[in-house]
Amino acid sequence: MSSKEIRTRFAPSPTGYMHIGNLRTALYTYLIAKHEGGKFILRIEDTDQERLVEGSVDIIYNTLKETGLIHDEGPDIGGPVGPYVQSERKGMYLDYAKQLVENGEAYYCFCSKERLDILKANSEALKRPFKYDKHCKNLPKEEIQQKLAQGAPYVIRQNNPITGFTTFNDVIYGNISVDNSELDDMILIKSDGFPTYNFANVVDDHLMGITHVVRGNEYLSSAPKYNRLYEAFGWEVPIYVHCPPIMKDVHNKLSKRNGDASFQDLVEKGYIKEAVLNFISLLGWNPEGENEIFTLEELVKIFDYTTITKSPAIFDPVKLRWMNGEYIKRMPLEKFHEMALPYYQGVITNSNIDLLKITELLQTRVEVLGEIPEVIDFFNSLPEYDIAIYTHKKMKTNNENSLVSLKKALPILESLTDWNMDTLHNSMMALAKDMEVKNGIVLWPLRTALSGKQFTPGGAFEIGDIIGKDESISRIKIGIDKLEKALA
């Protein structure tokens, strides 16, 4: 393994859905590696056994596959520094922790839960963050050996200094110094023999040759403790890239717990995977220039992690919708049609309707695939509607002039032998001219009668062309009948 090779890792815990923040970490981690022609590694961090959710590992695999973030090494494909699942590496962590104990950089702690609870209660009473009091650090060697021989439960804690400062460098936040008196002696090995997340990922990152560590800025406060572990082992410290939080708004973080969308939720709602990934890439990083639409390949070329911002990124659903709409517009029609077809099922049951014509109509007018059913249901059958929608201020229509327009349009449309968009257009334009009225006076009532909706993809001619002559005539007669009854 070349020391110059860039090696990054995405190390999720299998605890449920792929959150937006998780996916951004995976994306940035992938882009850093691929921009330099390096390796992107997947590692499953399952040391917190209580939080594991069945099926989560498959969600991780599927999401990476669907978004094109293909890993070079991982649990499913192997690699030179496996295993790539932390629970399968369990045996090695204890040996490394014992090495720290021998060097005086860690120690056995036999404190009971009751004693720790008292310490925590005291900290709360004094309104101070909890910090272990090093009670077991100075236990005589004989006593430690005796307790171990008796099988007394223990944890292994990091031995942090209580004076001086620990300084580390982060690419985004620069040099950060922490007063050592604030550092807790964090647990490295838990009483169940499993390593803590904090310890395992330091050992694994070193053994896997990880050069760049990408994570959320909530881990900034833990970085000094990680650095002290690297230094205690005499290992090279990786480059840290702490990313800003993704916010729902100025005050609230994006959180699945609060019902905010995961990647799976967005896809189920009809967002295009590539659009979601493109949108997420801009949450905390901005490329040069005006363009915001990038393929994954383009992102690999232009991504520069040193320009990630410090300020929180706001998840703007309006911008995501816009971007998704742009992806839909730029697709080949055949691809969009293929993606739209599942949304037509059960909504369009009339076999006479040409679905491709609906697709052509929708491609420039829909932003999210999930909106399709409610946008197209009127093609299949006329919904119940209120005649109030015949009144349109801008079009200057009301019930009276709408009734006049429909009554004049009906015989003209009935007489058409060739029924298509051109003949519909020409005949209705001629009618507006003959009536000496603006086009809207004829077209708004016609579109309303054909759709029964205030908002439709496409106008009267497209709708008439898709539903056909017989259905159009039938719907216009219903409209005339509704208006006559209302005006009687």
mmCIF file of N, CA and C in Angstrom, residues 429-471:
data_model
loop_
_atom_site.group_PDB
_atom_site.id
_atom_site.type_symbol
_atom_site.label_atom_id
_atom_site.label_comp_id
_atom_site.label_asym_id
_atom_site.label_seq_id
_atom_site.Cartn_x
_atom_site.Cartn_y
_atom_site.Cartn_z
ATOM 1 N N MET A 429 -59.284 29.321 -32.088
ATOM 2 C CA MET A 429 -58.754 30.665 -32.356
ATOM 3 C C MET A 429 -59.693 31.432 -33.278
ATOM 4 N N ALA A 430 -60.220 30.710 -34.269
ATOM 5 C CA ALA A 430 -61.180 31.324 -35.200
ATOM 6 C C ALA A 430 -62.448 31.747 -34.455
ATOM 7 N N LEU A 431 -62.889 30.923 -33.493
ATOM 8 C CA LEU A 431 -64.091 31.250 -32.718
ATOM 9 C C LEU A 431 -63.862 32.530 -31.896
ATOM 10 N N ALA A 432 -62.719 32.637 -31.256
ATOM 11 C CA ALA A 432 -62.416 33.834 -30.454
ATOM 12 C C ALA A 432 -62.419 35.080 -31.332
ATOM 13 N N LYS A 433 -61.899 34.914 -32.556
ATOM 14 C CA LYS A 433 -61.860 36.043 -33.505
ATOM 15 C C LYS A 433 -63.275 36.448 -33.900
ATOM 16 N N ASP A 434 -64.096 35.426 -34.221
ATOM 17 C CA ASP A 434 -65.492 35.687 -34.615
ATOM 18 C C ASP A 434 -66.265 36.356 -33.478
ATOM 19 N N MET A 435 -66.027 35.917 -32.247
ATOM 20 C CA MET A 435 -66.730 36.468 -31.078
ATOM 21 C C MET A 435 -66.174 37.836 -30.660
ATOM 22 N N GLU A 436 -65.005 38.179 -31.286
ATOM 23 C CA GLU A 436 -64.333 39.445 -30.969
ATOM 24 C C GLU A 436 -64.009 39.545 -29.468
ATOM 25 N N VAL A 437 -63.486 38.428 -28.965
ATOM 26 C CA VAL A 437 -63.065 38.382 -27.560
ATOM 27 C C VAL A 437 -61.615 37.909 -27.486
ATOM 28 N N LYS A 438 -60.994 38.147 -26.329
ATOM 29 C CA LYS A 438 -59.624 37.644 -26.135
ATOM 30 C C LYS A 438 -59.658 36.125 -26.058
ATOM 31 N N ASN A 439 -58.538 35.493 -26.435
ATOM 32 C CA ASN A 439 -58.469 34.020 -26.492
ATOM 33 C C ASN A 439 -58.888 33.360 -25.184
ATOM 34 N N GLY A 440 -58.500 33.961 -24.046
ATOM 35 C CA GLY A 440 -58.794 33.381 -22.739
ATOM 36 C C GLY A 440 -60.280 33.191 -22.478
ATOM 37 N N ILE A 441 -61.112 34.060 -23.056
ATOM 38 C CA ILE A 441 -62.568 33.951 -22.857
ATOM 39 C C ILE A 441 -63.095 32.630 -23.426
ATOM 40 N N VAL A 442 -62.433 32.132 -24.469
ATOM 41 C CA VAL A 442 -62.824 30.848 -25.076
ATOM 42 C C VAL A 442 -62.057 29.685 -24.434
ATOM 43 N N LEU A 443 -60.744 29.903 -24.224
ATOM 44 C CA LEU A 443 -59.884 28.776 -23.829
ATOM 45 C C LEU A 443 -60.006 28.383 -22.348
ATOM 46 N N TRP A 444 -60.180 29.372 -21.453
ATOM 47 C CA TRP A 444 -60.275 29.011 -20.034
ATOM 48 C C TRP A 444 -61.500 28.140 -19.739
ATOM 49 N N PRO A 445 -62.708 28.534 -20.210
ATOM 50 C CA PRO A 445 -63.877 27.669 -19.973
ATOM 51 C C PRO A 445 -63.713 26.285 -20.605
ATOM 52 N N LEU A 446 -63.063 26.250 -21.781
ATOM 53 C CA LEU A 446 -62.884 24.963 -22.465
ATOM 54 C C LEU A 446 -61.957 24.053 -21.651
ATOM 55 N N ARG A 447 -60.844 24.611 -21.183
ATOM 56 C CA ARG A 447 -59.908 23.811 -20.385
ATOM 57 C C ARG A 447 -60.566 23.357 -19.084
ATOM 58 N N THR A 448 -61.355 24.247 -18.479
ATOM 59 C CA THR A 448 -62.034 23.919 -17.221
ATOM 60 C C THR A 448 -63.033 22.783 -17.428
ATOM 61 N N ALA A 449 -63.794 22.869 -18.509
ATOM 62 C CA ALA A 449 -64.786 21.825 -18.792
ATOM 63 C C ALA A 449 -64.114 20.483 -19.083
ATOM 64 N N LEU A 450 -62.969 20.521 -19.776
ATOM 65 C CA LEU A 450 -62.281 19.270 -20.147
ATOM 66 C C LEU A 450 -61.566 18.623 -18.961
ATOM 67 N N SER A 451 -61.132 19.438 -17.986
ATOM 68 C CA SER A 451 -60.325 18.890 -16.886
ATOM 69 C C SER A 451 -61.040 18.880 -15.538
ATOM 70 N N GLY A 452 -61.948 19.823 -15.321
ATOM 71 C CA GLY A 452 -62.572 19.966 -13.997
ATOM 72 C C GLY A 452 -61.580 20.432 -12.949
ATOM 73 N N LYS A 453 -60.449 21.016 -13.421
ATOM 74 C CA LYS A 453 -59.399 21.460 -12.483
ATOM 75 C C LYS A 453 -58.954 22.881 -12.795
ATOM 76 N N GLN A 454 -58.477 23.528 -11.749
ATOM 77 C CA GLN A 454 -57.986 24.888 -11.900
ATOM 78 C C GLN A 454 -56.570 24.914 -12.468
ATOM 79 N N PHE A 455 -55.779 23.893 -12.118
ATOM 80 C CA PHE A 455 -54.400 23.817 -12.607
ATOM 81 C C PHE A 455 -54.194 22.484 -13.318
ATOM 82 N N THR A 456 -53.676 22.553 -14.518
ATOM 83 C CA THR A 456 -53.444 21.315 -15.294
ATOM 84 C C THR A 456 -52.115 21.412 -16.034
ATOM 85 N N PRO A 457 -51.478 20.251 -16.286
ATOM 86 C CA PRO A 457 -50.324 20.288 -17.185
ATOM 87 C C PRO A 457 -50.890 20.422 -18.606
ATOM 88 N N GLY A 458 -50.534 21.449 -19.281
ATOM 89 C CA GLY A 458 -51.057 21.630 -20.635
ATOM 90 C C GLY A 458 -52.396 22.347 -20.649
ATOM 91 N N GLY A 459 -52.718 22.865 -21.812
ATOM 92 C CA GLY A 459 -53.957 23.609 -21.977
ATOM 93 C C GLY A 459 -55.052 22.795 -22.624
ATOM 94 N N ALA A 460 -56.087 23.513 -23.070
ATOM 95 C CA ALA A 460 -57.283 22.860 -23.620
ATOM 96 C C ALA A 460 -56.965 21.969 -24.816
ATOM 97 N N PHE A 461 -56.081 22.411 -25.703
ATOM 98 C CA PHE A 461 -55.799 21.635 -26.932
ATOM 99 C C PHE A 461 -55.104 20.306 -26.606
ATOM 100 N N GLU A 462 -54.095 20.369 -25.722
ATOM 101 C CA GLU A 462 -53.387 19.131 -25.348
ATOM 102 C C GLU A 462 -54.332 18.152 -24.651
ATOM 103 N N ILE A 463 -55.143 18.696 -23.734
ATOM 104 C CA ILE A 463 -56.070 17.825 -22.989
ATOM 105 C C ILE A 463 -57.085 17.195 -23.944
ATOM 106 N N GLY A 464 -57.654 18.034 -24.811
ATOM 107 C CA GLY A 464 -58.637 17.526 -25.782
ATOM 108 C C GLY A 464 -58.046 16.454 -26.675
ATOM 109 N N ASP A 465 -56.824 16.702 -27.115
ATOM 110 C CA ASP A 465 -56.144 15.734 -27.991
ATOM 111 C C ASP A 465 -55.928 14.400 -27.281
ATOM 112 N N ILE A 466 -55.546 14.442 -25.996
ATOM 113 C CA ILE A 466 -55.252 13.202 -25.256
ATOM 114 C C ILE A 466 -56.522 12.430 -24.913
ATOM 115 N N ILE A 467 -57.575 13.110 -24.469
ATOM 116 C CA ILE A 467 -58.782 12.353 -24.044
ATOM 117 C C ILE A 467 -59.678 11.968 -25.229
ATOM 118 N N GLY A 468 -59.446 12.605 -26.386
ATOM 119 C CA GLY A 468 -60.195 12.214 -27.585
ATOM 120 C C GLY A 468 -61.502 12.988 -27.762
ATOM 121 N N LYS A 469 -62.045 12.869 -28.977
ATOM 122 C CA LYS A 469 -63.223 13.666 -29.352
ATOM 123 C C LYS A 469 -64.459 13.317 -28.523
ATOM 124 N N ASP A 470 -64.800 12.048 -28.428
ATOM 125 C CA ASP A 470 -66.044 11.662 -27.739
ATOM 126 C C ASP A 470 -66.046 12.104 -26.279
ATOM 127 N N GLU A 471 -64.928 11.835 -25.591
ATOM 128 C CA GLU A 471 -64.837 12.204 -24.175
ATOM 129 C C GLU A 471 -64.860 13.722 -24.015
#
